XYZ file of N, CA, C and O in Angstrom:
616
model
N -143.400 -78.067 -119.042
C -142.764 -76.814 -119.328
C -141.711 -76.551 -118.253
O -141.952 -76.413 -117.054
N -140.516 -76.501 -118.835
C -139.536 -75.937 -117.850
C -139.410 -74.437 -117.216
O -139.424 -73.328 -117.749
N -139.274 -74.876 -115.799
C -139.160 -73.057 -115.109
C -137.677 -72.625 -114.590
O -137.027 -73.218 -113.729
N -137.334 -71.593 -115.225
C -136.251 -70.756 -114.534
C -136.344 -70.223 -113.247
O -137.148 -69.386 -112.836
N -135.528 -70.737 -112.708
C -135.160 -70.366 -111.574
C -133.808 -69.574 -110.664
O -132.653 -69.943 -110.874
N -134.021 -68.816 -109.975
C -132.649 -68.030 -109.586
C -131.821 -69.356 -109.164
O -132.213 -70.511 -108.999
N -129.985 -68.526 -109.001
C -129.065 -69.765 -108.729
C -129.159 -69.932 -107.329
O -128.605 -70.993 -107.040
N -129.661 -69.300 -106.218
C -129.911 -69.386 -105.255
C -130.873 -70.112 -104.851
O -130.614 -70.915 -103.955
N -132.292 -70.045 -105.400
C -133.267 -71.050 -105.260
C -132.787 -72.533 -106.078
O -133.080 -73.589 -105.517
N -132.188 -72.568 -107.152
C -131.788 -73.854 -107.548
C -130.724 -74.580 -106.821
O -130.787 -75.806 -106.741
N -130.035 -74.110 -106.440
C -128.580 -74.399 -105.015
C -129.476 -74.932 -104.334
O -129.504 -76.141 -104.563
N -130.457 -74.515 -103.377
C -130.775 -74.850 -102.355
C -131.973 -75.941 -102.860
O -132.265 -76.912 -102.162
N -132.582 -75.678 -104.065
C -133.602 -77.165 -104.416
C -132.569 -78.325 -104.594
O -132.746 -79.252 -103.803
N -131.544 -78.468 -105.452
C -130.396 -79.009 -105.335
C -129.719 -79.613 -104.496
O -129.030 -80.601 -104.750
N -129.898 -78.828 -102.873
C -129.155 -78.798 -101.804
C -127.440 -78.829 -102.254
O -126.656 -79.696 -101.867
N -127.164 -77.924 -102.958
C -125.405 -77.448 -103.234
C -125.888 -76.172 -102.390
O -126.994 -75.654 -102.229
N -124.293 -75.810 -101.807
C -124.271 -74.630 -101.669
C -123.261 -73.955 -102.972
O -122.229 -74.290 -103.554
N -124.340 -72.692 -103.028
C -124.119 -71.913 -104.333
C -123.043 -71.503 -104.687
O -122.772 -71.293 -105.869
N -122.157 -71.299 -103.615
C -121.051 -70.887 -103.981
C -119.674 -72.120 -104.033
O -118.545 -71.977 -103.564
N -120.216 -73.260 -104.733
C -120.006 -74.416 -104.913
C -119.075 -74.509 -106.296
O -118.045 -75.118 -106.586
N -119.985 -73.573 -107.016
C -119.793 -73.807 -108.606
C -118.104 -73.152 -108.952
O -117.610 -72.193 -108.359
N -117.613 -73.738 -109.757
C -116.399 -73.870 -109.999
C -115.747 -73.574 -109.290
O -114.840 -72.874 -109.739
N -115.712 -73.793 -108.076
C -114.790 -73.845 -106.825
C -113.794 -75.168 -106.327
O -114.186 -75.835 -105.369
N -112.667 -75.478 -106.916
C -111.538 -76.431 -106.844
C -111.822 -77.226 -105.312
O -111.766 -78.439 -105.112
N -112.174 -76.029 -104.207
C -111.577 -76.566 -102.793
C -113.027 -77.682 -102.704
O -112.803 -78.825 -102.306
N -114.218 -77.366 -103.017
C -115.658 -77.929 -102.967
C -116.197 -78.915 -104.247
O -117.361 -79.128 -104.586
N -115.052 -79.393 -104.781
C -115.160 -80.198 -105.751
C -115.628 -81.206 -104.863
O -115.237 -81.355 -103.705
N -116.859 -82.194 -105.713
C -117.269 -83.473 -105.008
C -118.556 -82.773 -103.778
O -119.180 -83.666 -103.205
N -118.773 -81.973 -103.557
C -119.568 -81.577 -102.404
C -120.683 -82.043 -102.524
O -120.923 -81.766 -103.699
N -121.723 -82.664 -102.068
C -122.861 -82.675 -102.393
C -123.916 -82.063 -102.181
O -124.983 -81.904 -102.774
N -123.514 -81.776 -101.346
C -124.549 -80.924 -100.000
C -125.867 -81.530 -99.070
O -126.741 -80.972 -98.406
N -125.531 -83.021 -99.389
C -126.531 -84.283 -98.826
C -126.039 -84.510 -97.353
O -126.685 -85.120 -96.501
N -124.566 -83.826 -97.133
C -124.110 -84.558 -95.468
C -124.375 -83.555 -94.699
O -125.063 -82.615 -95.095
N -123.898 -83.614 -93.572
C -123.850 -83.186 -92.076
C -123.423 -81.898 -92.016
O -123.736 -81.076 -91.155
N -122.356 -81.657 -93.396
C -121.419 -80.138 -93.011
C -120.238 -81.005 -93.843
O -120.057 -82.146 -94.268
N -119.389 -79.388 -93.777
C -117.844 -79.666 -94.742
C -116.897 -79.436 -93.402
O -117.086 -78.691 -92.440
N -115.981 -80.204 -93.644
C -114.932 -79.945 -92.552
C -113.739 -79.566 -93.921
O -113.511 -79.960 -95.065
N -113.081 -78.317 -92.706
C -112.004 -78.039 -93.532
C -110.282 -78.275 -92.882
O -110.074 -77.741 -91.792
N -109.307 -78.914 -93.422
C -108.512 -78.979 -92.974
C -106.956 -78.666 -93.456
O -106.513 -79.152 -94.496
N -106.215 -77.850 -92.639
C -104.967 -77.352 -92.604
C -103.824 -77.904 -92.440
O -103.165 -77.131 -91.744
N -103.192 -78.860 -92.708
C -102.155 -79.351 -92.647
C -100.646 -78.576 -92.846
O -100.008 -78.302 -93.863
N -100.480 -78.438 -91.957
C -99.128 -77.563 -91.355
C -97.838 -78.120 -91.196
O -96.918 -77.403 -91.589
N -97.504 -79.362 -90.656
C -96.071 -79.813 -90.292
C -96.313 -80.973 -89.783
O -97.367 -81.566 -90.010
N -95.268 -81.495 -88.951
C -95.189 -83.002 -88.270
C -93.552 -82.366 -87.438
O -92.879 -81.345 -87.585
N -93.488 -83.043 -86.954
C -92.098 -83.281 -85.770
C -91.667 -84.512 -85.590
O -92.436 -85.450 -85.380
N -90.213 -84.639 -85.666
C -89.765 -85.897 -85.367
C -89.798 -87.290 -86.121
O -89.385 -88.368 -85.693
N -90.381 -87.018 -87.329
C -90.677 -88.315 -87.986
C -89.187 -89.271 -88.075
O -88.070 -88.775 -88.222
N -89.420 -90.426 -87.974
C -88.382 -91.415 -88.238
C -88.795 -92.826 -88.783
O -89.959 -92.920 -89.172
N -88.053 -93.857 -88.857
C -88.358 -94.997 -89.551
C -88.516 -95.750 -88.431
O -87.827 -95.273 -87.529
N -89.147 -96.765 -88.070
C -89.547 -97.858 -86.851
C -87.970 -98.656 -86.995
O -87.014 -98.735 -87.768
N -88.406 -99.115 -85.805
C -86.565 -99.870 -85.577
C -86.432 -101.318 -86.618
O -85.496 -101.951 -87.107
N -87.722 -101.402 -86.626
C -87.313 -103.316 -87.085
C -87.973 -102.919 -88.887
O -88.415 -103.815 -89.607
N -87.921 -101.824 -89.215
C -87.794 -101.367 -90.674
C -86.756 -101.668 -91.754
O -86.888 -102.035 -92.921
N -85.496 -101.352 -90.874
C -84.465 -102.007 -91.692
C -84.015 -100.233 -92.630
O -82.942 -99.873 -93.114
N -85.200 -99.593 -92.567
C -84.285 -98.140 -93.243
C -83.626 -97.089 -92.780
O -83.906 -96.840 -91.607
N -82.953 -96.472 -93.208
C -82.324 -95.346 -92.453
C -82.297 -94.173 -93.080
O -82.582 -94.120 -94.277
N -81.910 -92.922 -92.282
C -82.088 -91.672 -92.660
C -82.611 -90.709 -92.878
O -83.002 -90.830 -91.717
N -83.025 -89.855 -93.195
C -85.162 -89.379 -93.035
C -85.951 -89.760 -94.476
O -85.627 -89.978 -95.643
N -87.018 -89.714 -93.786
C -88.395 -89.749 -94.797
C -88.370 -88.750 -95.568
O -87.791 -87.692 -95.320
N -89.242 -89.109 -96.954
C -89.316 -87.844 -97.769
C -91.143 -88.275 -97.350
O -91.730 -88.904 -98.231
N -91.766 -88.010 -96.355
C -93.108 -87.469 -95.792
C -94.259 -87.151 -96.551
O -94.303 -85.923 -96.625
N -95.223 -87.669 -97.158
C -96.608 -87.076 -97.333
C -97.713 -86.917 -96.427
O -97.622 -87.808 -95.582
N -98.805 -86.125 -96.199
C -100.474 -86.865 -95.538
C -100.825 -86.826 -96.281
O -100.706 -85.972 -97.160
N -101.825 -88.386 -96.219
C -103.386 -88.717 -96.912
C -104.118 -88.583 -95.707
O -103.849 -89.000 -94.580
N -105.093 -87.929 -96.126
C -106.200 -87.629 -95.312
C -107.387 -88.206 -95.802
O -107.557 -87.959 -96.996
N -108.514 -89.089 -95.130
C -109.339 -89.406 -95.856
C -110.260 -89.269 -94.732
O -109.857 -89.030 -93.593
N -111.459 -89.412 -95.026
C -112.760 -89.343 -94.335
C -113.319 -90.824 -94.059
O -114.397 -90.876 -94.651
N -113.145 -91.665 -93.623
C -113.961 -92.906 -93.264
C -115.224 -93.306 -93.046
O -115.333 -92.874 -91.899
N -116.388 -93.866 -93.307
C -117.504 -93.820 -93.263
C -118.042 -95.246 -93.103
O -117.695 -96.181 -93.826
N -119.106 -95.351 -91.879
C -119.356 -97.045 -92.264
C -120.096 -96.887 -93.490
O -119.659 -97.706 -94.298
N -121.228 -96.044 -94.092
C -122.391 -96.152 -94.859
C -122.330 -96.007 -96.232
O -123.172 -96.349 -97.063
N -120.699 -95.188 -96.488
C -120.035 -94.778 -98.044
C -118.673 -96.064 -98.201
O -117.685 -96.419 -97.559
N -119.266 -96.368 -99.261
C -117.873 -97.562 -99.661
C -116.850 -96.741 -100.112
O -115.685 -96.747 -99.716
N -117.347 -96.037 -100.960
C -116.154 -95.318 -100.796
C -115.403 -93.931 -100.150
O -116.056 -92.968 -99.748
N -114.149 -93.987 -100.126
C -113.778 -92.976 -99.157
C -113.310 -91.852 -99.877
O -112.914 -91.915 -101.041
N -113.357 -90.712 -99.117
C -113.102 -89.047 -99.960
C -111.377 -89.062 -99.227
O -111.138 -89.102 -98.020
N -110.273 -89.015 -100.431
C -109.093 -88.743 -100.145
C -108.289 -88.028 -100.571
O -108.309 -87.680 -101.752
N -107.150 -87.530 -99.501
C -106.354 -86.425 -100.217
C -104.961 -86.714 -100.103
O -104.576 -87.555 -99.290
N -104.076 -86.023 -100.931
C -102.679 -86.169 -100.408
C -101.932 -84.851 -100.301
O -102.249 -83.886 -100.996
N -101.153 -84.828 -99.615
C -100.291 -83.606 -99.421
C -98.752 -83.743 -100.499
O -98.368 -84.817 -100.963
N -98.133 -82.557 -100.697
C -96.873 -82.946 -101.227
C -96.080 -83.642 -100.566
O -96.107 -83.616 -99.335
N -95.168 -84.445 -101.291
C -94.095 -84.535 -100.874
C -92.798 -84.327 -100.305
O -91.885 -84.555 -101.098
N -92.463 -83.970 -99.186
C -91.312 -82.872 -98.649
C -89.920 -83.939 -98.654
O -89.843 -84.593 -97.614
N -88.989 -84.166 -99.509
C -87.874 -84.817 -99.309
C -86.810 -84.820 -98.667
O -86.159 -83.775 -98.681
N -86.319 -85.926 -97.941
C -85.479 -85.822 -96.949
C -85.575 -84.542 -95.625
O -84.813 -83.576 -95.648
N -86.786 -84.765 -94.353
C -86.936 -84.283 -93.942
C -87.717 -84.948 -92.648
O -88.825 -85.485 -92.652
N -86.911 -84.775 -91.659
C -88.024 -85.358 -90.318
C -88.816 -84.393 -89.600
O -89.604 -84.742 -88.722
N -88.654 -83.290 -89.909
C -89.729 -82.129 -89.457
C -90.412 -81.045 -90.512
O -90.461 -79.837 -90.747
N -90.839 -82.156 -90.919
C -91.420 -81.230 -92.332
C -92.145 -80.554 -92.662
O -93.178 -81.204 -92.497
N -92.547 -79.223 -93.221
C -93.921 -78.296 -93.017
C -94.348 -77.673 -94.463
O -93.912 -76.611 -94.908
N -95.068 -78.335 -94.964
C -96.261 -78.098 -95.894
C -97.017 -77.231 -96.036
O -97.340 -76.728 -97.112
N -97.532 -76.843 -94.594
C -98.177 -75.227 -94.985
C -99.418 -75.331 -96.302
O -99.845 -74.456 -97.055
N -99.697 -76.555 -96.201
C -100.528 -77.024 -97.847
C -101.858 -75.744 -97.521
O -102.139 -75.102 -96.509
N -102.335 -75.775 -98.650
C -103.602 -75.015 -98.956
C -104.816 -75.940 -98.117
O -104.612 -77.013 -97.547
N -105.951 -75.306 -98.200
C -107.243 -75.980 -97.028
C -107.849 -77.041 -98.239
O -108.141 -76.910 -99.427
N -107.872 -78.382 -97.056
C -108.225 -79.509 -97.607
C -110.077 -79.732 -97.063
O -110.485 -79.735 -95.901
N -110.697 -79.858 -98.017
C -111.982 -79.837 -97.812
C -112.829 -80.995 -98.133
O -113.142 -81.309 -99.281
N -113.216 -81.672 -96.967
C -114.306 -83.187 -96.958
C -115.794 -82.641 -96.883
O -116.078 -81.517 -96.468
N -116.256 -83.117 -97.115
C -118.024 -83.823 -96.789
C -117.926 -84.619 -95.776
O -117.163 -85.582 -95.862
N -118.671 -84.390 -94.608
C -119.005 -85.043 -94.074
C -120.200 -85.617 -93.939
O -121.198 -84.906 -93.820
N -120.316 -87.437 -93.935
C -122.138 -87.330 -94.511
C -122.407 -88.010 -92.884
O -123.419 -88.707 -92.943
N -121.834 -88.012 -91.537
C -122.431 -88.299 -90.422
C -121.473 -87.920 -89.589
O -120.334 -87.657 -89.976
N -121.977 -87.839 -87.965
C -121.026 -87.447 -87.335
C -120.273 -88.712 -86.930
O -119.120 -88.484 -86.564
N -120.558 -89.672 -86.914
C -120.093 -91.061 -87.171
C -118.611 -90.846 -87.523
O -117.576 -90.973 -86.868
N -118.836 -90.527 -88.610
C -117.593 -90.577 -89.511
C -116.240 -90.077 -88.877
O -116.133 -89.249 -87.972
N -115.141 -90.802 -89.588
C -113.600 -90.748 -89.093
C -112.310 -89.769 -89.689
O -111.790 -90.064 -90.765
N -112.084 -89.191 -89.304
C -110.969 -88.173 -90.051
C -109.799 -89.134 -89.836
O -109.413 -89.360 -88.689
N -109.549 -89.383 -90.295
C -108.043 -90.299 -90.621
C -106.777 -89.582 -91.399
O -106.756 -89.263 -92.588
N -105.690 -89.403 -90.390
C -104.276 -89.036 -91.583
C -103.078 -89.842 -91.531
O -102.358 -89.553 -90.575
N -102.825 -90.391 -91.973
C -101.795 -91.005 -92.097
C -100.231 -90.482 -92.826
O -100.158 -90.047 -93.976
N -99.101 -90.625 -91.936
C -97.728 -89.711 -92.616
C -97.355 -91.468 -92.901
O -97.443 -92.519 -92.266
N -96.778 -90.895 -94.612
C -96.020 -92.082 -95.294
C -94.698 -91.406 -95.868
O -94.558 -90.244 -96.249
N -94.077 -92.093 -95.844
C -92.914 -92.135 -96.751
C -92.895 -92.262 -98.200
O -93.249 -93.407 -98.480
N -92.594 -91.474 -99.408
C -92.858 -91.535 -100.349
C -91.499 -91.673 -100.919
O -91.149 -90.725 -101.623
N -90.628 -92.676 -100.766
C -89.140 -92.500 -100.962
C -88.825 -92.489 -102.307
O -87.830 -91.857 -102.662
N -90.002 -93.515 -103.717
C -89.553 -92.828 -104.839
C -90.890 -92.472 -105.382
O -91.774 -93.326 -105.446
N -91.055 -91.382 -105.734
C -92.171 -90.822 -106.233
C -91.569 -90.385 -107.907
O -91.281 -89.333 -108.478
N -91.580 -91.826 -108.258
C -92.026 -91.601 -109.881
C -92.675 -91.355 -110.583
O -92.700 -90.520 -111.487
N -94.016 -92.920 -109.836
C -95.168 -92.992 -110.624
C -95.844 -93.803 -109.578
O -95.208 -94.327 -108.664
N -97.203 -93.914 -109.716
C -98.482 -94.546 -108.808
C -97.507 -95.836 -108.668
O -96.769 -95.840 -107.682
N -97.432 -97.054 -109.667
C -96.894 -97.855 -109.821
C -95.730 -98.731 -109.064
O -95.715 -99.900 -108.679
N -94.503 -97.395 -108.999
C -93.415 -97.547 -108.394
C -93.345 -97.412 -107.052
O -92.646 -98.120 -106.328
N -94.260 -96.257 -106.581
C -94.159 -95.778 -105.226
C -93.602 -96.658 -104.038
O -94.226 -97.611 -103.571
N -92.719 -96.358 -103.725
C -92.389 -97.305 -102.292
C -92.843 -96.792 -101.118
O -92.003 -96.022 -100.652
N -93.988 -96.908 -100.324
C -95.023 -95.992 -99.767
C -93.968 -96.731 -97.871
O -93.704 -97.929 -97.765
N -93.652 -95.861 -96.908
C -93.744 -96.731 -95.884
C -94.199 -96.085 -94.794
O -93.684 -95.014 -94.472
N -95.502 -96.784 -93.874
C -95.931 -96.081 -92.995
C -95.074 -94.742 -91.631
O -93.991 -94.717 -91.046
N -95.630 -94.330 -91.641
C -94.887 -93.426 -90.632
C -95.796 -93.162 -89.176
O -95.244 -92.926 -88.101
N -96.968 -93.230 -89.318
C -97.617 -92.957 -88.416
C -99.356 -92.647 -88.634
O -99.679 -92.350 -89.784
N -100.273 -92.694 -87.769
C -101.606 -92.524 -88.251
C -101.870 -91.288 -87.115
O -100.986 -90.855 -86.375
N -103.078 -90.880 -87.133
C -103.564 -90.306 -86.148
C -105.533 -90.353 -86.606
O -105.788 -90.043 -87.770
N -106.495 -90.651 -85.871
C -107.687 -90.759 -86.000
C -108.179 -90.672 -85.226
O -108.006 -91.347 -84.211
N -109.757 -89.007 -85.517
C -110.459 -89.011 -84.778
C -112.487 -88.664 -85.242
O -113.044 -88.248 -86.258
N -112.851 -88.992 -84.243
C -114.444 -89.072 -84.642
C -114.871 -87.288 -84.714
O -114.588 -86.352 -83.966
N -115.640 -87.377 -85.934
C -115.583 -85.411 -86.586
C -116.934 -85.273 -85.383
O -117.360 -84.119 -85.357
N -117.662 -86.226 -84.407
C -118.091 -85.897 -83.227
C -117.273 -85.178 -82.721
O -117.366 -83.951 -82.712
N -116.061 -86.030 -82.069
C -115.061 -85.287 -81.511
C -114.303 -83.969 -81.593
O -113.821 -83.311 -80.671
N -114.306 -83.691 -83.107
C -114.010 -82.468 -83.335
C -114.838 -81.335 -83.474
O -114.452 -80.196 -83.737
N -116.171 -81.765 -83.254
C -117.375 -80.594 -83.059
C -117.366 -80.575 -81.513
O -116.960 -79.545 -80.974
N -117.714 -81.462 -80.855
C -117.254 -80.934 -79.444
C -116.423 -80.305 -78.886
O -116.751 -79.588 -77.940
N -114.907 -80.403 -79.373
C -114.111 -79.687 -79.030
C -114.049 -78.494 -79.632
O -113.221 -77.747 -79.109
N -114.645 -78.037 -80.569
C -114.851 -76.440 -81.050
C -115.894 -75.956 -80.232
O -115.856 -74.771 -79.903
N -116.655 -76.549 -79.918
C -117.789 -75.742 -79.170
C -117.311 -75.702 -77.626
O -117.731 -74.807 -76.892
N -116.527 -76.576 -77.206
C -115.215 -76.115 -75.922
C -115.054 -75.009 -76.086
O -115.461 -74.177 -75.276
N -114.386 -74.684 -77.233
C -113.034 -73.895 -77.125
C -113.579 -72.292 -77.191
O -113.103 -71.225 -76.804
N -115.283 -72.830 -78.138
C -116.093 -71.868 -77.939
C -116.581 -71.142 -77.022
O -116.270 -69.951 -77.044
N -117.384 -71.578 -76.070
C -117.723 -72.030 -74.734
C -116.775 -72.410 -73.494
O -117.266 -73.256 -72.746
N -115.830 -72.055 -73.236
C -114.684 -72.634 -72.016
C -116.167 -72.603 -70.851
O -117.067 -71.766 -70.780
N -115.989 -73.617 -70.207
C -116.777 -73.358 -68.465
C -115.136 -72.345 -67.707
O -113.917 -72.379 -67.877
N -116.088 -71.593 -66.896
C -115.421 -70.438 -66.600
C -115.324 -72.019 -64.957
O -116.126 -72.824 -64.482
N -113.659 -71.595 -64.678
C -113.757 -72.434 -63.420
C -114.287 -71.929 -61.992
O -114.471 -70.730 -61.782
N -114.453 -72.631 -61.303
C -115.406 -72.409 -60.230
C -114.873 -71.956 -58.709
O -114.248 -72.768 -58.026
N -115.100 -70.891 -58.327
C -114.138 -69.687 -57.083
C -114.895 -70.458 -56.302
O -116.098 -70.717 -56.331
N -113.616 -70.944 -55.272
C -113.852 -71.278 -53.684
C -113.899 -70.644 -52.680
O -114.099 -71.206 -51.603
């Protein structure tokens, strides 16, 4: 015999959080990892093409952001728009939201060049730059920023 249950007690038998359900930003959530990291992607500075590239002029700029994991084959990824012809470009995108299923795990973004954005197919993708860090790392440094040590009077 089946029992009804509130959406609150089923969320949490479930392990979703409840306020999960038709929510765009928490699509994919499971509620099996560590915590959700949320992320803001704002701008870049200075982007250019590497010297022995052979291209010139500015990038038209995306981020993929993905989550890295040794234990998940596969990886949770995102992309930002496209900003054309622009070496300081600012997106201002809406909050990008991962699962994290360990603290293990790698926040990875990478700025590409999306010079023709037709189709998946066509894309002429060219690196621009990476940046990667351990979501250890980024819980420590919130609980810094939380916590400052007050410095020490001589």
């Amino acid at each position: 015999m089946a029992r009804l249950r509130r959406p609150l007690q089923q969320a949490r038998l479930a392990r979703l959080p409840s306020f999960a359900e038709g929510s765009k930003e928490l699509a994919g959530v499971t509620g099996r990892g560590v915590g959700v990291l949320t992320l803001w992607i704002n701008g870049a500075t200075r982007l250019a093409y590497s010297v022995g590239s052979g291209l010139h002029g500015k990038p038209s700029p995306a981020v993929k952001a993905r989550i890295r994991s040794d234990r998940q084959a596969a990886r949770q990824e995102k992309i930002t728009a496209t900003i054309p012809r622009e070496s300081n470009p600012k997106w201002n995108a809406p909050p990008i939201t991962f699962e994290v299923n360990s603290m293990m795990d790698v926040l990875q973004l990478d700025v590409l060049d999306w010079a023709n954005p037709r189709g998946e197919e066509h894309i002429n993708q060219h690196f621009l730059g990476r940046a990667q860090i351990q979501i250890k790392r980024i819980i420590e440094g919130l609980h810094r920023s939380k916590n400052p040590t007050k410095p020490s009077v001589t």
